[in-house]
């Protein structure tokens, strides 16, 4: 039996299904997909090779007229060119206003395919089939879609909700170790910002989680999705609360950008960012030393990095100023107040940030 | 004093201001535009040369930090490339999440700049300053934004509402005659589908309207905006009623496409489309002969064309099948039932359409 989590957004509400070896149950969830129009399965090269045929057959057996579009994959293809190419595929393969896009892959596929669905004929149907841990706990939920510009990440996009998110944890077996770790960084984030019980669970089950135990994964993915669903339901368009999900990200984006997206995966950068956000919170007595140590220890115990290497602190702070969450001159950050509780702190003095960047 | 029309869309509600020589009043309407972030004035080459400086100064005098982006203009620039270029301008000129886009121009500028505003950082502020008659009566109201693909018009976009529409009828003085006529076709459309009084007014004031009398223009533009506002408030995302605004357009799009967008302006094609929609309605006794004649006469009296020339009727019908409003195999059309009243008619037999295409 799948775990089912509802994302409560009025008319845009939808369910997230999480299970193991649950692919056959997907067909039964597609009653709302119009059969008269073509659907398209969008994936990347790696994921399509592994799972494309299986999903294609399920969708076909559900009675859908299904077309396929396979992207090169990777962050470097998440751009306007790929989007333009995808639109052309959608037109030439005969999609219309009643069509549905299925996004099969990690966050890259989900973000591009989601934005294509949001904007093709001003919005068509859209279903997420996340295959990476990061996508299952984060990017497939909440409706942020978009692409990068050469001048910055995720600068173009839409808030656009899928009608269904369907995650089979078995797919994670084939995920590369560093991609798995990237997802774990986001999982830890949920524990720190929102849920001390999840944090405890992550502390006590390190070995089984590292070994990708399916039941552990169902537990933590469900919990992360519940948390994200709760936050998004209260603040769909990121006007307040939703910003909590950015813990570690303002630092992290700076680390990623200053190493040209080569040295760290996103999750590694976020993990280091959480270490420094925690250090800043400790330096200002927002969080006690014991909780701060638990955050850093957990990150270390999952094999995630703790330090950004040899970047100059002044450059990091300068880059953090550019972050799109900062609308004036000052820096706003999410900082942990305790395990399971965090706050959005505005008007932070850049010198204070530079002081803890050691 | 400006005429003010409210478009009632809950949280997305906004006002349309229509007046003559009313530019100075614009500054006073910008209280809601954040001063801490940069704004951008987007226009096309022709309009910017005529009015760019004037608007720039008004926006600056209102205390805005205003940047400028000038597009080549014309339908052929309403594409993903121009959009990508515009995003780059927006980033490199320092726009952020609190920024506002001002669209100064006809429907082309409004559609591109509107979609850029809808998608830049997942949605920033957006104000329409329509300068063509078509934009003042139609494209600037209702929140449809988007661009063309090489495979078809308006295939990519978003429903995204501006926070203000501001139209000065004096700007129409410099509009080329054929562009003015194009707008008049849409004005006639509103009379036919919704408002017999507007239709009467168009019949009785032909000479002053042709001469672009400012008070006549304020009257008809206000009325068209009221009608569009009423329809859009009831059906923002075109699930039903809003389709009435497509009277003449399914035919029209076929005429435009089959002559490679060279022979007819959009309004000319729509005018011919209304003639044939009316003929089809008369052939099926939906509209009486007298009303049908009034529609055709009014179109003729405004100097708009009545016939599509030497295209093969079978090609027209084939092309109409492709229209994105047709989701199954059959053809759905808006047909007039009387002056001021129209209906969406589904399941139309293609042979019946071909029969009246003479
Ligand atoms: N929309 C959101 O709310 C949101 C949130 C967080 C991140 N993101 C975006 O998500 C992207 C990162 O997502 P990601 O980490 O999933 O990256 P990704 O999509 O590039 O996937 C990482 C790699 O894993 C491969 N892969 C995916 N599933 C696999 C599987 N089951 N087996 C084997 N290989 C598999 C992919 O082919 C890819 O090579 C970024 O672009 C980021 O901006 C979006
Ligand atoms: N979004 C909608 O709801 C909607 C509705 C209808 C049409 N449209 C779109 O609108 C576009 C057509 O709009 P349009 O007819 O305004 O075309 P346009 O924007 O190309 O303007 C027509 C020409 O008139 C010039 N012009 C505009 N204002 C002028 C002025 N005051 N003085 C002198 N010249 C001026 C322009 O530079 C251009 O050369 C099409 O792309 C169509 O798809 C959108
Ligand atoms: Zn992240
Ligand atoms: Zn039109």
Tab-separated table of C-alpha atoms in Angstrom, chain A residues 244 280-281 284 286 326 330-336 342-348 352:
chain	number	residue	atom	x	y	z
A	244	UNK	CA	12.365	28.345	5.724
A	280	UNK	CA	26.053	32.034	12.851
A	281	UNK	CA	23.026	31.148	14.970
A	284	UNK	CA	24.401	35.140	18.174
A	286	UNK	CA	20.047	31.905	18.799
A	326	UNK	CA	17.662	39.791	-0.847
A	330	UNK	CA	20.994	43.777	3.607
A	331	UNK	CA	21.150	39.991	3.936
A	332	UNK	CA	18.250	37.825	5.057
A	333	UNK	CA	18.964	34.251	6.157
A	334	UNK	CA	17.161	31.268	7.611
A	335	UNK	CA	18.846	30.299	10.872
A	336	UNK	CA	18.148	27.351	13.189
A	342	UNK	CA	14.166	27.805	12.561
A	343	UNK	CA	13.545	31.467	11.824
A	344	UNK	CA	13.881	33.930	9.014
A	345	UNK	CA	16.328	36.578	10.203
A	346	UNK	CA	16.557	39.839	8.283
A	347	UNK	CA	18.953	42.779	8.298
A	348	UNK	CA	22.023	40.695	9.025
A	352	UNK	CA	28.973	39.271	11.113
